[in-house]
Structures are given as C-alpha cells and as structure tokens.
XYZ file of C-alpha atoms in Angstrom:
173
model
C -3.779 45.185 86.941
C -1.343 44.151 84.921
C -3.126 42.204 82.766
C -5.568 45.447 82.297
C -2.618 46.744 81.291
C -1.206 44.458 78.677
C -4.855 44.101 77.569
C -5.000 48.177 77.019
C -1.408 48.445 75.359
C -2.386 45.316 72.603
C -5.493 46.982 72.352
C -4.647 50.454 71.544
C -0.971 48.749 69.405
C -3.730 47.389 67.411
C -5.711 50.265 66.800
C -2.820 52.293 66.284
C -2.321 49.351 63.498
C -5.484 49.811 62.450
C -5.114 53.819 61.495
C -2.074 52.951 59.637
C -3.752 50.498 57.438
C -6.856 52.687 57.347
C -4.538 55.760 56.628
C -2.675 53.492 53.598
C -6.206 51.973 52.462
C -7.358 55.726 51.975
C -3.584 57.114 50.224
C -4.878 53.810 47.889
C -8.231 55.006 47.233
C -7.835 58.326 46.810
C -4.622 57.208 43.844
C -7.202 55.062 42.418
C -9.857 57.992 42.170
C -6.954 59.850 40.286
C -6.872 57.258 37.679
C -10.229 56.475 37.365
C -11.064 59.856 36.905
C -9.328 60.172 33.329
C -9.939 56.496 32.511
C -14.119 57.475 32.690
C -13.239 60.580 30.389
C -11.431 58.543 28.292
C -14.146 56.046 28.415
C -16.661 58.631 27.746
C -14.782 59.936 24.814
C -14.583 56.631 23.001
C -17.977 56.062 23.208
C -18.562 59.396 21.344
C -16.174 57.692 18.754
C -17.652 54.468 18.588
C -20.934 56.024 17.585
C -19.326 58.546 15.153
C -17.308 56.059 13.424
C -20.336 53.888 13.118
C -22.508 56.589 11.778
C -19.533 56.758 9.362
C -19.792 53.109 8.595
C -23.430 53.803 7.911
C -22.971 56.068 5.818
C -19.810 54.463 3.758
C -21.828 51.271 3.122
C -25.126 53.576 1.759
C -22.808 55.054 -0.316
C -21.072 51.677 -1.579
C -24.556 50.217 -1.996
C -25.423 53.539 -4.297
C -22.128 53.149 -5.676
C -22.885 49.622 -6.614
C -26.166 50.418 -8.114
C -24.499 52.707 -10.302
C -22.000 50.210 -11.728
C -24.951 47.777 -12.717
C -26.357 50.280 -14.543
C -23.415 51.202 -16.067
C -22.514 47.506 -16.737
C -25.758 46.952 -18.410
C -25.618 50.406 -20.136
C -22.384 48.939 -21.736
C -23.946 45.931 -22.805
C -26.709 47.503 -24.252
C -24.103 49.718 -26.582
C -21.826 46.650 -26.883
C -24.431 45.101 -29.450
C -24.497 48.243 -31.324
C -20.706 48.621 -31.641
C -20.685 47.354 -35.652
C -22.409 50.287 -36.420
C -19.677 52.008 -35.610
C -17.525 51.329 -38.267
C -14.082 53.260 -39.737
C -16.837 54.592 -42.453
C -19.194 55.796 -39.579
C -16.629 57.495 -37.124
C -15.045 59.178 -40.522
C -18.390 60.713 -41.512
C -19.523 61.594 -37.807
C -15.667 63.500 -37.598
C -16.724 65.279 -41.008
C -19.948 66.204 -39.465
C -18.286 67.866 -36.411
C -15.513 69.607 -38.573
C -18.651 71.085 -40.532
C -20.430 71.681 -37.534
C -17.481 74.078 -36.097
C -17.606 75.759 -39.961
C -20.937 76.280 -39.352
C -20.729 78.032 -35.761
C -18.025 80.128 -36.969
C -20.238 81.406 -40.234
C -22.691 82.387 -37.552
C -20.163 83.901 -35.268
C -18.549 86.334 -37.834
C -22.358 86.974 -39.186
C -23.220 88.054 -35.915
C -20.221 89.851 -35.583
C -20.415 91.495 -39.133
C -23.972 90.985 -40.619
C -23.166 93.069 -43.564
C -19.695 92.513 -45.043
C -19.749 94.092 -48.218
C -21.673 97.212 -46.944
C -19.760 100.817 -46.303
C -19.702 102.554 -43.231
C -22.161 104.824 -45.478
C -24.278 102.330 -46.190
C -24.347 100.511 -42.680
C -25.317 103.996 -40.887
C -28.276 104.313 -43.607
C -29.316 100.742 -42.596
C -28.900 101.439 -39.241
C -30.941 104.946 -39.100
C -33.864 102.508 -41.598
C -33.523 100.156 -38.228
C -33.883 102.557 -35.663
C -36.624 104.497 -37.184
C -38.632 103.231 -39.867
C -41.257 104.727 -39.937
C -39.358 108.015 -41.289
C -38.410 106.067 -44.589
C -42.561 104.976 -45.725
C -43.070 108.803 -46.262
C -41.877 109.245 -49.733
C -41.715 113.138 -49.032
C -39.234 112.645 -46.100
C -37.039 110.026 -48.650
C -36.615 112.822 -51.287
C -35.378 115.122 -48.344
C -32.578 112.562 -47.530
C -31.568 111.533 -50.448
C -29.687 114.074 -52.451
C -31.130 115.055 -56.106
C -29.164 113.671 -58.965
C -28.935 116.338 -61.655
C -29.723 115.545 -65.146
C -27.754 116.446 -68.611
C -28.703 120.025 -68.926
C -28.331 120.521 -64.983
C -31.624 120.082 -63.858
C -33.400 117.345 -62.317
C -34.049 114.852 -65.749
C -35.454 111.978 -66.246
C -35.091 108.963 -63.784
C -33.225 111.087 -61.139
C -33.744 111.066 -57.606
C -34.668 114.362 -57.216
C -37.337 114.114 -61.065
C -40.579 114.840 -60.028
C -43.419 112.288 -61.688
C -44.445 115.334 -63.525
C -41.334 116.331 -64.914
C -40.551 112.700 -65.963
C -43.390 113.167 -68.355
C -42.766 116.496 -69.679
C-alpha cells in the first residue's frame, strides 16, 4: 500500500505543480492581454496615420507637379519677354512714366468734373440748371419762360426794346 501511497502523494505533488504553473501561465497571459490591448489601439491608430499622411503626400506631390507646371510657363513666359527687353529702353520707360503721370492728371480732371461739373456757375445759376434738369419740359413753353424770368425795364420804365419782358409787338412799335 505503500507504494499506492507514494504513487498518490507524487501524483497529486505534481498536480499541485501543475496549478501553480497553470495559475503563473494565466497571471502571464492575462499581463500580456493588458499590453496588447493598447499596442492594437496604437496599431490601429497608426494605420489611420499612415493613410492620412499618404493622402497628404498625394496631395503635396499634385500640388508640386502643378507648381512645376507653373514655373515652365513662367520660365518660358520670361523668355518670350527676354527678346523684347531692347524695346524697353531709358527713352521708352521715360515716356511710358510720362504717360502714367498724365494718366493720373487725367483721372483727377474727371474726378473734380464729376465732383463740380460747373465751376464758374453761381449757386443762382446752378439751381436754374438744375430746375432746366429736373423738369424740362416747363422751359419749351415760351409763356411759362417769361413768367420766370423777371422783366427788364426799359429807359422810360417800361418794357423797351430787347428786354425780357418786350413783347414782339412792342419791339416793333
């Protein structure tokens, strides 16, 4: 019986072995769950990068490649102009800065006519004008331009001759 015995004692020594390296080999697994767990996220999140910073790339080299395209033509824009730079003499530029100086005479003429279209008019004169503007129909009737304009008397203080307010008939007379 005793070697039933010994036989039971190494068996259940070794499955009492057995939990503890079971219990250890699960402590193990479950730590490396812990740090698998944010390595995947981590993994996951670099991915997203990868393919956003290669979009990017995409995107960097169309631009580049426009970029380029627009140098050439710029390049051979400035060839182009290169053979037309002797026309551009000391002469040239000095009658092209003339030109502009006139030009800015010229926009300011037009700016102070549009601010004062008649300069040498009265306030009198620019309210008559204005009143013609408005309404000018009233000033074809020659009846309605006697009533506004005052009559002008002549020597012997009535209307004479070449007044305003001379009638055709008494012109004659």
């Amino acid at each position: 019986m005793s070697n039933i015995v010994a036989s039971f004692t190494r068996l259940c020594e070794s499955y009492i072995d057995l939990a503890e390296r079971f219990q250890r080999l699960d402590i193990e697994h479950m730590t490396l769950k812990e740090k698998l767990v944010p390595l995947l996220k981590t993994l996951r999140s670099d991915r997203q990068e990868i393919s956003r910073l290669q979009d990017e790339k995409q995107s960097l080299e169309n631009e580049l490649y426009k970029a380029r395209e627009a140098c050439n033509v710029l390049v051979a824009e400035k060839i182009a102009l290169k053979a037309l730079e002797p026309l551009l003499s000391e002469k040239v530029i000095r009658l092209l800065n003339e030109a502009g100086e006139q030009m800015e005479l010229v926009n300011e003429t037009i700016n102070e006519i549009e601010a004062n279209d008649q300069p040498n008019l009265g306030a009198e004169d620019k309210a008559l004008l204005d009143h013609f503007y408005a309404d000018p129909d009233a000033f074809t009737n020659a009846h309605e331009l006697l009533t506004v304009l005052q009559p002008v008397e002549g020597v012997n203080g009535k209307p004479g001759q070449g007044s305003w307010g001379a009638s055709s008939e008494s012109a004659i007379a």
